[in-house]
Amino acid sequence: MNTKTILIQGGYSPKNGEPLKVPIAQSTSYKYETSEQMANLFALKESGYFYSRLANPTCDSVAAKIAQLEGGVASVLTASGQTATFFACFNIAEAGSHIICMADVYGGTHNLLEHTFRKMGVETTFVPTNDLGALEDAFRKNTKLVFGETLANPTLNVLDIEAVADIAHEHGVPLIVDNTFATPINCRPFKWGADIIVHSTTKYMEGHGVATGGVIIDSGKFDWSKYPRRYACLVDKDPSYHGLSYTESFGEGAYITKIVAQLMRDFGACQKPQDAFYLGLGLQTLDLRMKQHNDSAEEISLFLSELPEVSWVKYPKHSFDEANHHLANKYLNGCSGVISFALNGTKEQVSTFLSSLKVVAIATHVADSHSMVLHPALHTHSQLTDEELELAGVPKDLIRLSIGLEDAEDIKADIIQALRIAFPQKSNSDDVQL
Ligand SMILES: *Cc1c(COP(=O)(O)O)cnc(C)c1O
């Protein structure tokens, strides 16, 4: 099946007389006729649903659709993108482990790895994105994985997936990629050697800003049993799960089965069937929406680059983003709807500009149908020190603008009217043709 067909039909094949659309299985539990059947489920002799913390038909259908989209072999929905990153890493990096992460990942991922994982006995080294020398030097005997973002939030650096995956594989560890900003419409990380993908489905995938969620997808390509000591957690018998070895019993499904059987069981951060339903609905239009986001952001980033009040603009599609332009051409079909830029003004002027926008909303969110703006140094990344901001490549003046599905002309007009209020003495932008 091709992408647009998977978006509509993937993951759900109704039988005769069943609902054509994925129904919401709003039920915690599942009924069985005999005591033996229930016993067989618990003994893993039969597969079936028994409790929605572990598996739910609505969530499973949507997870299967996403696995098909990314070209993976198994997947699981989670309560949020944060849970997806947490489970994806903690599944193979237990106390005493080491993680290597690109420095400019999402602020929440940085906090999780730098602070919370440290409390659980896992250390993370952050390396400048795409600095392959620094990446080589960061490996330790106990390194379990490399983590990066296809299109980093908010620096918009494009991960050199193939080069980073090659180095990770030389060291016998998988590359986990957060593909939230690109979505499978703009990038297919598995094609370039990534082993595991995570998404915050809260963003473009659901797309309308009504449900938080996450997903983890396994390509099934990383051979855990080749490194039985490093990934003993997947290869050795698990006393908390019927004394089974995940790799022996589940093969390609080992990694995702362990997430469900251990982490979902013990932490319980499952996605809710109602939210999975919204996600499935959003996915139906993902291809149409991403093309619109790509086109509008491409146009508006060019428009911003010509305004005198704007000091710099970053959008990897354009050749003015020298560092990323070639990587974007290689890895991305489009660069999604997020633009980073800065204004030539005082802090007060920037504040006035943000507060004067009317079509574009100030919101701690990105990547959905509504246009939104945020100042990371003041908002999302405010827990980071100046030094950490610099390492994360987040300039103090960076404004993150997420272009929604409104008419691009209305967004441009909104930017111009807000600039007139923030920069009353400048008149050059009055000449801009809308
Ligand atoms: C938002 C986001 C997350 C976290 O997802 P939540 O659904 O908010 O928990 C992770 N990675 C990226 C790139 C994000 O933009």
CSV table of C-alpha atoms in Angstrom, one decimal, residues 86-286:
chain,number,residue,atom,x,y,z
A,86,PHE,CA,11.3,7.7,28.3
A,87,PHE,CA,10.2,4.1,27.4
A,88,ALA,CA,12.3,3.9,24.2
A,89,CYS,CA,15.5,4.7,26.1
A,90,PHE,CA,14.8,3.1,29.5
A,91,ASN,CA,13.8,-0.1,27.8
A,92,ILE,CA,17.5,-0.8,27.0
A,93,ALA,CA,19.4,1.7,29.2
A,94,GLU,CA,19.0,0.6,32.8
A,95,ALA,CA,21.0,1.9,35.9
A,96,GLY,CA,24.7,1.9,35.1
A,97,SER,CA,24.1,2.6,31.4
A,98,HIS,CA,25.3,5.5,29.3
A,99,ILE,CA,23.4,7.4,26.5
A,100,ILE,CA,24.7,9.7,23.8
A,101,CYS,CA,22.3,12.4,22.7
A,102,MET,CA,22.5,15.2,20.2
A,103,ALA,CA,22.7,18.5,22.1
A,104,ASP,CA,19.8,20.4,20.4
A,105,VAL,CA,17.0,17.9,21.1
A,106,TYR,CA,13.6,19.1,22.5
A,107,GLY,CA,13.9,20.8,25.9
A,108,GLY,CA,11.8,18.1,27.5
A,109,THR,CA,14.1,15.3,26.2
A,110,HIS,CA,17.1,17.2,27.5
A,111,ASN,CA,15.6,17.5,31.0
A,112,LEU,CA,14.6,13.8,31.0
A,113,LEU,CA,18.0,12.5,30.0
A,114,GLU,CA,20.2,15.1,31.9
A,115,HIS,CA,18.3,15.1,35.2
A,116,THR,CA,15.7,12.4,35.6
A,117,PHE,CA,17.7,9.6,34.0
A,118,ARG,CA,20.7,10.7,36.1
A,119,LYS,CA,18.6,10.1,39.2
A,120,MET,CA,17.9,6.6,37.9
A,121,GLY,CA,21.6,5.9,37.4
A,122,VAL,CA,21.8,6.5,33.7
A,123,GLU,CA,24.3,9.1,32.4
A,124,THR,CA,24.0,11.1,29.2
A,125,THR,CA,26.6,12.8,27.1
A,126,PHE,CA,25.3,15.6,24.9
A,127,VAL,CA,27.3,16.1,21.7
A,128,PRO,CA,26.9,18.9,19.2
A,129,THR,CA,24.5,17.7,16.5
A,130,ASN,CA,26.2,16.1,13.5
A,131,ASP,CA,29.7,16.6,15.1
A,132,LEU,CA,30.9,13.1,14.1
A,133,GLY,CA,34.2,13.4,15.8
A,134,ALA,CA,32.6,14.3,19.1
A,135,LEU,CA,30.2,11.5,18.6
A,136,GLU,CA,33.0,9.0,18.1
A,137,ASP,CA,34.8,10.2,21.3
A,138,ALA,CA,31.6,10.0,23.4
A,139,PHE,CA,31.3,6.2,23.3
A,140,ARG,CA,31.9,4.2,26.5
A,141,LYS,CA,31.8,0.5,27.3
A,142,ASN,CA,28.3,1.0,28.8
A,143,THR,CA,26.9,3.1,26.0
A,144,LYS,CA,23.5,1.7,25.1
A,145,LEU,CA,22.1,4.0,22.4
A,146,VAL,CA,22.4,7.2,20.4
A,147,PHE,CA,19.5,9.6,20.3
A,148,GLY,CA,18.7,12.5,17.9
A,149,GLU,CA,15.9,14.5,16.2
A,150,THR,CA,15.3,14.4,12.5
A,151,LEU,CA,14.5,18.1,12.5
A,152,ALA,CA,15.4,19.5,15.9
A,153,ASN,CA,13.0,21.5,18.0
A,154,PRO,CA,13.6,24.5,18.0
A,155,THR,CA,17.0,24.9,16.2
A,156,LEU,CA,15.7,23.1,13.1
A,157,ASN,CA,19.1,21.4,12.5
A,158,VAL,CA,18.7,18.3,10.3
A,159,LEU,CA,20.2,15.1,11.7
A,160,ASP,CA,22.7,13.5,9.4
A,161,ILE,CA,20.9,10.2,10.0
A,162,GLU,CA,23.0,7.9,7.8
A,163,ALA,CA,26.3,9.1,9.1
A,164,VAL,CA,25.2,9.0,12.7
A,165,ALA,CA,23.6,5.6,12.3
A,166,ASP,CA,26.8,4.2,10.7
A,167,ILE,CA,28.8,5.3,13.7
A,168,ALA,CA,26.3,4.0,16.2
A,169,HIS,CA,26.3,0.6,14.4
A,170,GLU,CA,30.1,0.4,14.4
A,171,HIS,CA,29.9,0.7,18.1
A,172,GLY,CA,27.1,-2.0,18.3
A,173,VAL,CA,24.3,0.3,19.5
A,174,PRO,CA,21.1,1.4,17.9
A,175,LEU,CA,20.1,4.9,16.8
A,176,ILE,CA,16.8,6.2,18.1
A,177,VAL,CA,15.3,9.1,16.2
A,178,ASP,CA,12.6,11.5,17.3
A,179,ASN,CA,10.7,12.1,14.0
A,180,THR,CA,8.0,14.4,15.4
A,181,PHE,CA,8.7,17.5,13.4
A,182,ALA,CA,9.3,15.8,10.1
A,183,THR,CA,6.6,13.1,10.3
A,184,PRO,CA,6.7,10.1,8.0
A,185,ILE,CA,5.5,12.3,5.2
A,186,ASN,CA,8.7,14.4,5.2
A,187,CYS,CA,11.2,11.8,6.3
A,188,ARG,CA,11.6,8.0,6.6
A,189,PRO,CA,14.4,7.6,9.2
A,190,PHE,CA,14.4,3.7,8.8
A,191,LYS,CA,15.5,4.1,5.2
A,192,TRP,CA,18.6,5.9,6.4
A,193,GLY,CA,19.6,3.4,9.1
A,194,ALA,CA,17.7,4.5,12.2
A,195,ASP,CA,16.7,1.5,14.3
A,196,ILE,CA,13.9,2.9,16.4
A,197,ILE,CA,11.6,5.9,15.9
A,198,VAL,CA,9.6,7.9,18.5
A,199,HIS,CA,7.0,10.6,17.9
A,200,SER,CA,5.1,13.0,20.0
A,201,THR,CA,1.8,12.4,18.2
A,202,THR,CA,0.5,15.5,20.1
A,203,LYS,CA,2.0,17.5,17.2
A,204,TYR,CA,1.4,17.0,13.5
A,205,MET,CA,0.2,13.4,13.6
A,206,GLU,CA,-2.9,14.1,15.6
A,207,GLY,CA,-2.6,17.6,14.1
A,208,HIS,CA,-5.5,19.5,15.6
A,209,GLY,CA,-4.2,20.1,19.1
A,210,VAL,CA,-6.8,18.0,20.9
A,211,ALA,CA,-5.0,14.9,22.3
A,212,THR,CA,-1.6,14.3,23.8
A,213,GLY,CA,0.1,11.1,22.8
A,214,GLY,CA,3.2,9.3,21.7
A,215,VAL,CA,4.3,6.3,19.7
A,216,ILE,CA,7.4,4.1,19.5
A,217,ILE,CA,8.2,2.1,16.4
A,218,ASP,CA,10.8,-0.6,15.9
A,219,SER,CA,12.4,-1.3,12.5
A,220,GLY,CA,13.2,-4.8,13.7
A,221,LYS,CA,16.6,-4.5,12.2
A,222,PHE,CA,18.8,-4.2,15.2
A,223,ASP,CA,20.1,-7.6,16.3
A,224,TRP,CA,20.1,-7.4,20.1
A,225,SER,CA,21.3,-11.0,20.5
A,226,LYS,CA,24.5,-10.2,18.7
A,227,TYR,CA,25.4,-8.2,21.9
A,228,PRO,CA,24.0,-10.5,24.6
A,229,ARG,CA,25.9,-8.9,27.5
A,230,ARG,CA,25.1,-5.3,26.4
A,231,TYR,CA,21.4,-6.1,25.9
A,232,ALA,CA,21.1,-8.8,28.6
A,233,CYS,CA,17.7,-7.1,29.5
A,234,LEU,CA,16.3,-8.3,26.1
A,235,VAL,CA,18.3,-11.5,25.7
A,236,ASP,CA,18.4,-13.0,29.2
A,237,LYS,CA,15.3,-14.6,30.8
A,238,ASP,CA,13.0,-12.1,32.5
A,239,PRO,CA,11.9,-13.4,36.0
A,240,SER,CA,9.1,-10.8,36.0
A,241,TYR,CA,7.7,-12.2,32.8
A,242,HIS,CA,7.3,-15.9,32.9
A,243,GLY,CA,11.1,-16.4,32.7
A,244,LEU,CA,11.0,-15.7,29.0
A,245,SER,CA,13.8,-14.3,26.9
A,246,TYR,CA,12.3,-11.5,24.7
A,247,THR,CA,14.7,-12.1,21.8
A,248,GLU,CA,14.1,-15.9,21.8
A,249,SER,CA,10.4,-15.8,22.2
A,250,PHE,CA,9.5,-12.7,20.1
A,251,GLY,CA,12.3,-12.2,17.6
A,252,GLU,CA,11.8,-9.0,15.7
A,253,GLY,CA,9.1,-8.0,18.2
A,254,ALA,CA,11.4,-8.3,21.2
A,255,TYR,CA,12.0,-4.6,21.9
A,256,ILE,CA,8.3,-3.5,21.7
A,257,THR,CA,7.1,-6.6,23.6
A,258,LYS,CA,9.4,-5.8,26.4
A,259,ILE,CA,8.1,-2.2,26.5
A,260,VAL,CA,4.5,-3.4,26.8
A,261,ALA,CA,5.2,-6.3,29.1
A,262,GLN,CA,7.5,-4.5,31.6
A,263,LEU,CA,7.2,-0.7,31.2
A,264,MET,CA,3.6,-0.3,30.3
A,265,ARG,CA,2.7,-2.9,32.9
A,266,ASP,CA,4.7,-1.2,35.7
A,267,PHE,CA,4.4,2.5,34.8
A,268,GLY,CA,0.9,2.4,33.1
A,269,ALA,CA,1.4,5.4,30.8
A,270,CYS,CA,-0.9,4.1,28.1
A,271,GLN,CA,-2.7,6.1,25.5
A,272,LYS,CA,-6.4,6.4,26.0
A,273,PRO,CA,-8.7,4.8,23.3
A,274,GLN,CA,-10.6,8.2,22.9
A,275,ASP,CA,-7.3,9.9,22.2
A,276,ALA,CA,-6.1,7.1,19.9
A,277,PHE,CA,-9.4,7.6,18.0
A,278,TYR,CA,-8.6,11.4,17.5
A,279,LEU,CA,-5.0,10.4,16.4
A,280,GLY,CA,-6.4,8.0,13.9
A,281,LEU,CA,-8.7,10.6,12.5
A,282,GLY,CA,-5.9,13.2,12.3
A,283,LEU,CA,-3.7,10.7,10.5
A,284,GLN,CA,-6.2,10.4,7.6
A,285,THR,CA,-5.2,13.9,6.4
A,286,LEU,CA,-1.5,13.9,7.4
